XYZ file of C-alpha atoms in Angstrom:
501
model
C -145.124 103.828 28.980
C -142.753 101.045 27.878
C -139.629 98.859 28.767
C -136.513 99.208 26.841
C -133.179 97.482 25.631
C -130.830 98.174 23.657
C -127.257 97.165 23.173
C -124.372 97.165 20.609
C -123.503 93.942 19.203
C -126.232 91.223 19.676
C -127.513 88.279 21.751
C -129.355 85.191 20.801
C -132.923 84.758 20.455
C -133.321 82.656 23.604
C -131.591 85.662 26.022
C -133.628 87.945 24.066
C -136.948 86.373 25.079
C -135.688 86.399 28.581
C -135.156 90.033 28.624
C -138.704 90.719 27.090
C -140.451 89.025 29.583
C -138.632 90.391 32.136
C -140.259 93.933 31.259
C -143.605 92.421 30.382
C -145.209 94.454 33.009
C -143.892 97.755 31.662
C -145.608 97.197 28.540
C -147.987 94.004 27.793
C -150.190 95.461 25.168
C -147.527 94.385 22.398
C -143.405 93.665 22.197
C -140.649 93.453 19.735
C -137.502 92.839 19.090
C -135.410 94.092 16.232
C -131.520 92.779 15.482
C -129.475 95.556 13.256
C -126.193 95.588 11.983
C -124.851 97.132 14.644
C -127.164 97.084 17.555
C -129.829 94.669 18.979
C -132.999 96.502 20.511
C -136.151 95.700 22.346
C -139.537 97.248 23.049
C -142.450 96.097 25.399
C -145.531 98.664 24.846
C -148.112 100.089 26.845
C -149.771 101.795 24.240
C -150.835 105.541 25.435
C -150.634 107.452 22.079
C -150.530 106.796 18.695
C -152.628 103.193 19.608
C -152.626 101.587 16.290
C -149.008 102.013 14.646
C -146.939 103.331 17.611
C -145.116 99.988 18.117
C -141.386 100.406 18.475
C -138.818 100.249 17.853
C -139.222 102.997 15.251
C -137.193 104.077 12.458
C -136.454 106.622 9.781
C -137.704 106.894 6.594
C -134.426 104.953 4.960
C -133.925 102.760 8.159
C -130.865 104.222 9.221
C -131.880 105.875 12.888
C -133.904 103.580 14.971
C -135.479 104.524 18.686
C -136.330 102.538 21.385
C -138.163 105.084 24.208
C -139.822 105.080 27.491
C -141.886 107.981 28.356
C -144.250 110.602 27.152
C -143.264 113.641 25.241
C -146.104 116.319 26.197
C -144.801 118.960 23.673
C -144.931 116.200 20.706
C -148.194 117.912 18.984
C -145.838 121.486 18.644
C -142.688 119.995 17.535
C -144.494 117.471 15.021
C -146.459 120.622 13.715
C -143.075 122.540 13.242
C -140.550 119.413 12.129
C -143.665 118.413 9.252
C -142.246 121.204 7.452
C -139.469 119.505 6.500
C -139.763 115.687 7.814
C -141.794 112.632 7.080
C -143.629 111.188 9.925
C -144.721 107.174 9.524
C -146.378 106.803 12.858
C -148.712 108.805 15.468
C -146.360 108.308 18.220
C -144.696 110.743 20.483
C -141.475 108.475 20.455
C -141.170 109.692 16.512
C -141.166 113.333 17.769
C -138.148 112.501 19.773
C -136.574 110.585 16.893
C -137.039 113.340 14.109
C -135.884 115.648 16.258
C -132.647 114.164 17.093
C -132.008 113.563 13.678
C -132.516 117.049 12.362
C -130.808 118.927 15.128
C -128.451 116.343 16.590
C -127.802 116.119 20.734
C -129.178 119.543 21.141
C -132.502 118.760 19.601
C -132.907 116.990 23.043
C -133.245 120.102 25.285
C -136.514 121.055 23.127
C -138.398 117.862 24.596
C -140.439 118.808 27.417
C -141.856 115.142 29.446
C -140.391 112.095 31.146
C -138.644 110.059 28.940
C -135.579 107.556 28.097
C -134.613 106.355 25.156
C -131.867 104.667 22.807
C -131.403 106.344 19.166
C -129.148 103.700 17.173
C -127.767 105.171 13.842
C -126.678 102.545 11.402
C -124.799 104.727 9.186
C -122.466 106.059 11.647
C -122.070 102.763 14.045
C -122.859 105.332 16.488
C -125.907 105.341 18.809
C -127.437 108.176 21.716
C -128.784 107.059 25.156
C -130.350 110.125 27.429
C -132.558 110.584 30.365
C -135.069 113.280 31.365
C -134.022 116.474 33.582
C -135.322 114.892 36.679
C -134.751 111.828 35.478
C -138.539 110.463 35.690
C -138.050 107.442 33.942
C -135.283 104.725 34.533
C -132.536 103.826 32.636
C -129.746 101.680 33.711
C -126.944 100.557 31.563
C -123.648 98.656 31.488
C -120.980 96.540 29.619
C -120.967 92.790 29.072
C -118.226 90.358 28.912
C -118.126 91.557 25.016
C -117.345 94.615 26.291
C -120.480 95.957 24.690
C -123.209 98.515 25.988
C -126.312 97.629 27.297
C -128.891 99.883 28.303
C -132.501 99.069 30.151
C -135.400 100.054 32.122
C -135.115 98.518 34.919
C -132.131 96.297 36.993
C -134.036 92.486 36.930
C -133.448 93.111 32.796
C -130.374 94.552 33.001
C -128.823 91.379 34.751
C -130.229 89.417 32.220
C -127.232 90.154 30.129
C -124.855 91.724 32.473
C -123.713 91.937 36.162
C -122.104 95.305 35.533
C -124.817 97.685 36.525
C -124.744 101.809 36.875
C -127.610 104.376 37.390
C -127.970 106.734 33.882
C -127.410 110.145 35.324
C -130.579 112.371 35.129
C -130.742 115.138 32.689
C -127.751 113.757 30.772
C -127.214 111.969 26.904
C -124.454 109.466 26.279
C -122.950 109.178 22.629
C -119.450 106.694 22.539
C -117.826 109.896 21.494
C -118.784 112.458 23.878
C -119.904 110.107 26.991
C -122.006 111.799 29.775
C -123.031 115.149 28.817
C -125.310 117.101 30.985
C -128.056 118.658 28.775
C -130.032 120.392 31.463
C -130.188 120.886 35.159
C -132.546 122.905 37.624
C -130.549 125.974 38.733
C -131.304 128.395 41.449
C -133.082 131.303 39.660
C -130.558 135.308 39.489
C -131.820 136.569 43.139
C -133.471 139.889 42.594
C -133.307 142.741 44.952
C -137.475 143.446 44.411
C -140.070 141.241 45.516
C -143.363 140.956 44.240
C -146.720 141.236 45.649
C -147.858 137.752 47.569
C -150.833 137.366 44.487
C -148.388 137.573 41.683
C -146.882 134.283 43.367
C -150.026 132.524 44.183
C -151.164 133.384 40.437
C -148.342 131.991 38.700
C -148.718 129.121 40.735
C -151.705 128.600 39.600
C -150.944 129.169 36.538
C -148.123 127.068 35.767
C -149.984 124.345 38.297
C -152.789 123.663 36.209
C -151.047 124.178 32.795
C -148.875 121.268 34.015
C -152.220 119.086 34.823
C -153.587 119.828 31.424
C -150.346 119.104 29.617
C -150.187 115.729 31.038
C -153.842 114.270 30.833
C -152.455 114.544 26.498
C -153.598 110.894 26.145
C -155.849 108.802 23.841
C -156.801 106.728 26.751
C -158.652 107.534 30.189
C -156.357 109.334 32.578
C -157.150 109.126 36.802
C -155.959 110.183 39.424
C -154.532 109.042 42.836
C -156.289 109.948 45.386
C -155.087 109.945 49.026
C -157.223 113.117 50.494
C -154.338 115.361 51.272
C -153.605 118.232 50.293
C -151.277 117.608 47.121
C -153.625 114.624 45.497
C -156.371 116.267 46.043
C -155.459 119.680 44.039
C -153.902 117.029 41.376
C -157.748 115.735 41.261
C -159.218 118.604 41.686
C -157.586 120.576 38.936
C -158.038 117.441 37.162
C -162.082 117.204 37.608
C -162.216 120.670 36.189
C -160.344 120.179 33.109
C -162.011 116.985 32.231
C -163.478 116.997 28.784
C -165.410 113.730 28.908
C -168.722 113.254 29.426
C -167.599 110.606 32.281
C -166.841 111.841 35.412
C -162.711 111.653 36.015
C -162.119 108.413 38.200
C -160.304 108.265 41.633
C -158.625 105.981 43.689
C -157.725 105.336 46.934
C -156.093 102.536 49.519
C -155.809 101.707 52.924
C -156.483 99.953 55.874
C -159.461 99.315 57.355
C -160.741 102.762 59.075
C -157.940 104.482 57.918
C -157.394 108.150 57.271
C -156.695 108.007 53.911
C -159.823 106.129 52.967
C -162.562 109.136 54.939
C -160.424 111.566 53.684
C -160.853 110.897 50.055
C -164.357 109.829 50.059
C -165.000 113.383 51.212
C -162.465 115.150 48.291
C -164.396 112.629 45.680
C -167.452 113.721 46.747
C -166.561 117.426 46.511
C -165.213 117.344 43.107
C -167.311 114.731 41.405
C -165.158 112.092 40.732
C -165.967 108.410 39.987
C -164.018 107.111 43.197
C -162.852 103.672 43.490
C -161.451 102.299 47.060
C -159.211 98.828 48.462
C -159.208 98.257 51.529
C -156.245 95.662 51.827
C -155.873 92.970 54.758
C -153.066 92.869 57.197
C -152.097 89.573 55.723
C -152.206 91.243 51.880
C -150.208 93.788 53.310
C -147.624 91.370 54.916
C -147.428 89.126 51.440
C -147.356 91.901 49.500
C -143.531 93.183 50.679
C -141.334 90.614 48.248
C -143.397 91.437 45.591
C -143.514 95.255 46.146
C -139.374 95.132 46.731
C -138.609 92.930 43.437
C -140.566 95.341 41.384
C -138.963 98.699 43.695
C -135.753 97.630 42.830
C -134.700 99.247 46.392
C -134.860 98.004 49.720
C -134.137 102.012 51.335
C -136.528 101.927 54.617
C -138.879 104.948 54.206
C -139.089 104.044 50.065
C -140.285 100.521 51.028
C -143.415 101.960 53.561
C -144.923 104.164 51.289
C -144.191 101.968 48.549
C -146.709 99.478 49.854
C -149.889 101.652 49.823
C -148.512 102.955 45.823
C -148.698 98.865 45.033
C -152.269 98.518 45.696
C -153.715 101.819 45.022
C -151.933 100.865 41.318
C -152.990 97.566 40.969
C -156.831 99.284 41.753
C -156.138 101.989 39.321
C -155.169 99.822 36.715
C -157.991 97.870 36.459
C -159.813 100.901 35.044
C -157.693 103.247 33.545
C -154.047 103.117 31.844
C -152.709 106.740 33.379
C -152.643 108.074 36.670
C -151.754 111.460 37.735
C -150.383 111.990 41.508
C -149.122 114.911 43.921
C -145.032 113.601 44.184
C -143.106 116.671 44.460
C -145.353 119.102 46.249
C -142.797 118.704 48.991
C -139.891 119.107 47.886
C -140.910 122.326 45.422
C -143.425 123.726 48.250
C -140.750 122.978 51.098
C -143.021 120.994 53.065
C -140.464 119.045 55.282
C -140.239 120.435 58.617
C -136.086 120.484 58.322
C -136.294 123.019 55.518
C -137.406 125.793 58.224
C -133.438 126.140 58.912
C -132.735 127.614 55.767
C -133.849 131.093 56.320
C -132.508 132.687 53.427
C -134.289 132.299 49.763
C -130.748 131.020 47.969
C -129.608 129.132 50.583
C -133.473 127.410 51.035
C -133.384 126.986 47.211
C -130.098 125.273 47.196
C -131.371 122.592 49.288
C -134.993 121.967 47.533
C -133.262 121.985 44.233
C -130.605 119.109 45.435
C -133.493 117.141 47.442
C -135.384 117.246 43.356
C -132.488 115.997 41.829
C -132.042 112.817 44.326
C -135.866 112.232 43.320
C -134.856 109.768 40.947
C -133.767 106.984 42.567
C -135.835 107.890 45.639
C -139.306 109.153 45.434
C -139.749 108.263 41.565
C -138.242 105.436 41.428
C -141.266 104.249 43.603
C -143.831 105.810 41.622
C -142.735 104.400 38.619
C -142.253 101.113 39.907
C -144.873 100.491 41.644
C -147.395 101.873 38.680
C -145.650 99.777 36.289
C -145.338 96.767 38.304
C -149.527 96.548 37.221
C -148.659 98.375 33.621
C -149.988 101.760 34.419
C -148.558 104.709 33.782
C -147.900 107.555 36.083
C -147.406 111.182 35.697
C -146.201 113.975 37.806
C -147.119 117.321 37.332
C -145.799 119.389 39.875
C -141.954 118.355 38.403
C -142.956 120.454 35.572
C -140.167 122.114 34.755
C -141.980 125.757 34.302
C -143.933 125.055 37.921
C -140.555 124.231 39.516
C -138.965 127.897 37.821
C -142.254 129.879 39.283
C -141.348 127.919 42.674
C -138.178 128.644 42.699
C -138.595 132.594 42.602
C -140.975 132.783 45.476
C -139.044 134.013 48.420
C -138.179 131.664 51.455
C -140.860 133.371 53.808
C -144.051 132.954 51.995
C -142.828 129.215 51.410
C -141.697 128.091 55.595
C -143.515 126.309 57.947
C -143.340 128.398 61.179
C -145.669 128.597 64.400
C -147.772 131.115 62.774
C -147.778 129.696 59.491
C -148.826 126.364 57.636
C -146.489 123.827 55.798
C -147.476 124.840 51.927
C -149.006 128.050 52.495
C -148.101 129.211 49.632
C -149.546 126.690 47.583
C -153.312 126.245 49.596
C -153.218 130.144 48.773
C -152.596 129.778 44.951
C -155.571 127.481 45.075
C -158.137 129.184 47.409
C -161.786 127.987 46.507
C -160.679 124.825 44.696
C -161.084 122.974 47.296
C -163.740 122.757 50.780
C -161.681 125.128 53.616
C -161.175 122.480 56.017
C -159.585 119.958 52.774
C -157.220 122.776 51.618
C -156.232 123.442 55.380
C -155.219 120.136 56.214
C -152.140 118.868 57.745
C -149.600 116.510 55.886
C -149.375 113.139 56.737
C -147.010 110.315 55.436
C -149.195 107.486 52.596
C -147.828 104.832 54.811
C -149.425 106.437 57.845
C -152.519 107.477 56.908
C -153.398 104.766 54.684
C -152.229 102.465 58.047
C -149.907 100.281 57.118
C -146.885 101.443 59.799
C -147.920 99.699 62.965
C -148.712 96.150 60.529
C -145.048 96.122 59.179
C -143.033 96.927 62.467
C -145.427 94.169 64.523
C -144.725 91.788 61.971
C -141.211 92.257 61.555
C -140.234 92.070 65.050
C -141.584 88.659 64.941
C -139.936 87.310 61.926
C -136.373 88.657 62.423
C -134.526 87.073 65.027
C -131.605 89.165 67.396
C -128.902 87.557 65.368
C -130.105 88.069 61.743
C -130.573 91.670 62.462
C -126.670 91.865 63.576
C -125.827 89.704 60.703
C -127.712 91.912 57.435
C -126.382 95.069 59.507
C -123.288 94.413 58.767
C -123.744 93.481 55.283
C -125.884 96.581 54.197
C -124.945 99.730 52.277
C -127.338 101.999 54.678
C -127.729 101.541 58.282
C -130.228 99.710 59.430
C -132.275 100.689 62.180
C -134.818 98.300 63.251
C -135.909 94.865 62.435
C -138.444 95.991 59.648
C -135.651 97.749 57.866
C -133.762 94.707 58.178
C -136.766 92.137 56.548
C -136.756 94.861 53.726
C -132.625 94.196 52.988
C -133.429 90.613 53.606
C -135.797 90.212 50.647
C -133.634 92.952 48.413
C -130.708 90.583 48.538
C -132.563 87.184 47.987
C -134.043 89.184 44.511
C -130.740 90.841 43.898
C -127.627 89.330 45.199
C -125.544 90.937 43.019
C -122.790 93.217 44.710
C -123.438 95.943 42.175
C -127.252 96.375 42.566
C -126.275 98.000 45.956
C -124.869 101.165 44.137
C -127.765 101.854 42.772
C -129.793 102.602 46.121
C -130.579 105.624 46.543
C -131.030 107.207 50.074
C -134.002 109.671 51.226
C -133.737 112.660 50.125
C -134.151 114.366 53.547
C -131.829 112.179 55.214
């Protein structure tokens, strides 16, 4: 995982150093900074694969085609074995993959990436360059113009105004090329509604299936790889599935956060215990809790209400994770695909339920993953997410709206407990959802505290400032410390709102 810049034209060396330390986080183990002809670019590393020569930016054979990327390509061993025929590789990295690939097959080379990713091709040939984003768009890019007119492109906002004011979200599942502009590469679609349904098995077995190919697929590392822990259902089959696959000699590690006493905490003790796994626990303070929000909203980059509480919990069980391992895997998603929310039981017909889980994925990045990736890479660890595999969220989207509704007689996620019956103790795959900021208890802490800090007349004051309504005083500290991080106009665009709102 890795923070990137890149821009046409060029700054000087002093701005340049400003916007490598301003991604520091995203990638300590080693930076760089190249000036082109053409382009300027700019790499912090956290080194995942290809350790010892993977430092980027990278470049072609003859130096024309450089990359700058963000992201993990889990396909990279199949497409290196295939592109060898014909290409030179000079590194171990995934990020070449992406490179060589471009080169030899242009913009449509990008479809054949499977994994979370953004990156910046320059070619110095052409004067030409290619930005582009993942389908779901799993890692962040922002970009803009500055007062040079020139592009700038970035990981995050706080680098982005380092050279710019003029801020926009990169569309998920799009490339940019000056010629072309946005062009939509991919995009989840509602699958051709057949008039024959299958048995309930062949559902729960592709599920399965397609469930724990995505686990394996993304513990491809040559570094330990965790997992987050909360004891619900959806981290604990991500651990679970995990445990089993787990090649090492050493146990897979765990990791957990919360409030004294709280759920979260007895819940996964009793997972870790069931699977095996080397579990690690925090148990944060009200007051860590408390001096933890201007922190945890600088690095969010979003000051939406519901983002910021479970946001919290995601900044300390990161920071705890990080201290032994450099990759996490968590459960985000498992909602959405598995149509968990209670609100989705209105849509009673298998298109029309579709239609709405496949629009509440695609506002997932600037929502849901914005916080995991933030909040993982705010302590340089690296997150992945493997039920938004793209082939798990195809064998989702053909099981029909019944087996998948939460109704008296039947369970929120049914359909998914039943893919993985026996992988988990009865009473652990049975178990209600519950919100991370509730169970790990951090709800009651922020409302009691912000009703004490935010007077009558400041909450009528930010109200009528903000971009999204705010409804109580705690959603009003939140906007409070956005704005004194952020007080540019434009970083308010880039808010997204809840997907279930």
């Amino acid at each position: 995982m890795c923070g990137i810049f890149a821009m046409t034209g060029h700054i000087n060396k002093q701005q340049m150093n400003s916007v490598l330390e301003s991604m520091k986080h995203r990638g300590p183990d080693e930076g760089k900074e190249v000036p082109l002809t053409h382009f300027h670019l700019g790499h912090q590393r956290l080194s995942i694969i290809g350790l010892h020569d993977g430092i980027q930016p990278i470049h072609n054979e003859d130096e024309s085609k450089w990359i700058v990327c963000n992201g993990e390509i889990y396909n990279y061993p199949e497409l290196k074995q295939e592109l060898q025929k014909s290409e030179t590789f000079l590194t171990e990295s995934d990020s070449e993959v992406a490179l060589k690939i471009v080169e030899k097959e242009g913009v449509e080379g990008i479809k054949k990436l499977d994994g979370m990713f953004a990156f910046f091709i320059a070619n110095e040939e052409t004067n030409s360059f290619i930005a582009a984003r993942d389908t779901l768009g799993i890692k962040p890019l922002y970009y803009g113009k500055d007062e040079n007119d020139e592009y700038v492109f970035t990981s995050e906002l706080k680098t982005l105004y380092q050279v710019t004011d003029d801020v926009k979200e990169f569309p998920a599942g799009h490339y940019f090329t000056p010629e072309q502009g946005f062009v939509c590469f991919r995009r989840i679609k509602n699958p051709t509604t057949t008039t024959k349904e299958e048995p309930e098995e062949a559902y729960t077995s592709a599920i399965h299936d397609a469930l724990t190919k995505a686990v394996e697929k993304r513990m491809l590392a040559d570094v330990e790889v965790g997992v987050l822990l909360s004891g619900g259902l959806d981290s604990s089959l991500i651990a679970a599935i995990a445990a089993k696959l787990n090649k090492s000699e050493k146990p897979i590690k765990s990791f957990c956060v919360g409030s004294e006493g709280s759920e979260d905490l007895l819940r996964a003790r009793e997972v870790a215990e069931a699977i095996g796994t080397e579990h690690y626990e925090y148990i944060y303070t009200q007051q860590e809790l408390i001096e933890a929000i201007p922190h945890v909203i600088y690095s969010l980059e979003s000051y939406e209400p519901s983002l910021v509480r479970s946001a919290l919990p995601n900044y300390f069980v990161s920071k705890l994770a990080s201290q032994h391992v450099k990759v996490i895997l968590s459960g985000e998603g498992a909602d959405e695909l598995f149509a968990g929310y209670d609100y989705l039981s209105k849509f009673e017909t298998t298109e029309s339920l579709n239609e709405e889980i496949i629009r509440i994925i695609n506002t997932l990045h600037n929502i849901n993953l914005q916080r995991a990736d933030r909040m993982s890479m705010a302590h340089s660890l690296e997150l992945r997410v493997p039920f938004l595999d793209l082939e798990l969220i195809d064998e989702a989207l053909q099981v029909p709206a019944h087996l998948k509704l939460h109704t008296v007689e039947q369970m929120e996620k049914t359909i998914l407990r039943k893919s993985f019956n026996g992988m988990l103790p009865e009473h652990v795959l049975w178990r209600k959802k519950e919100e991370f900021s509730a169970g790990s208890g951090a709800l009651d802490i922020l409302e009691s505290y912000s009703n004490e800090h935010i007077s009558d007349e400041e909450f009528e004051q930010l109200n009528q400032e903000a971009t999204i309504p705010i409804r109580s005083k705690q959603e009003c500290l939140y906007y409070k410390y956005f704005k004194e991080s952020f007080p540019q106009s434009s970083a308010l665009e880039t808010i997204g709102k809840w997907a279930t709102a």
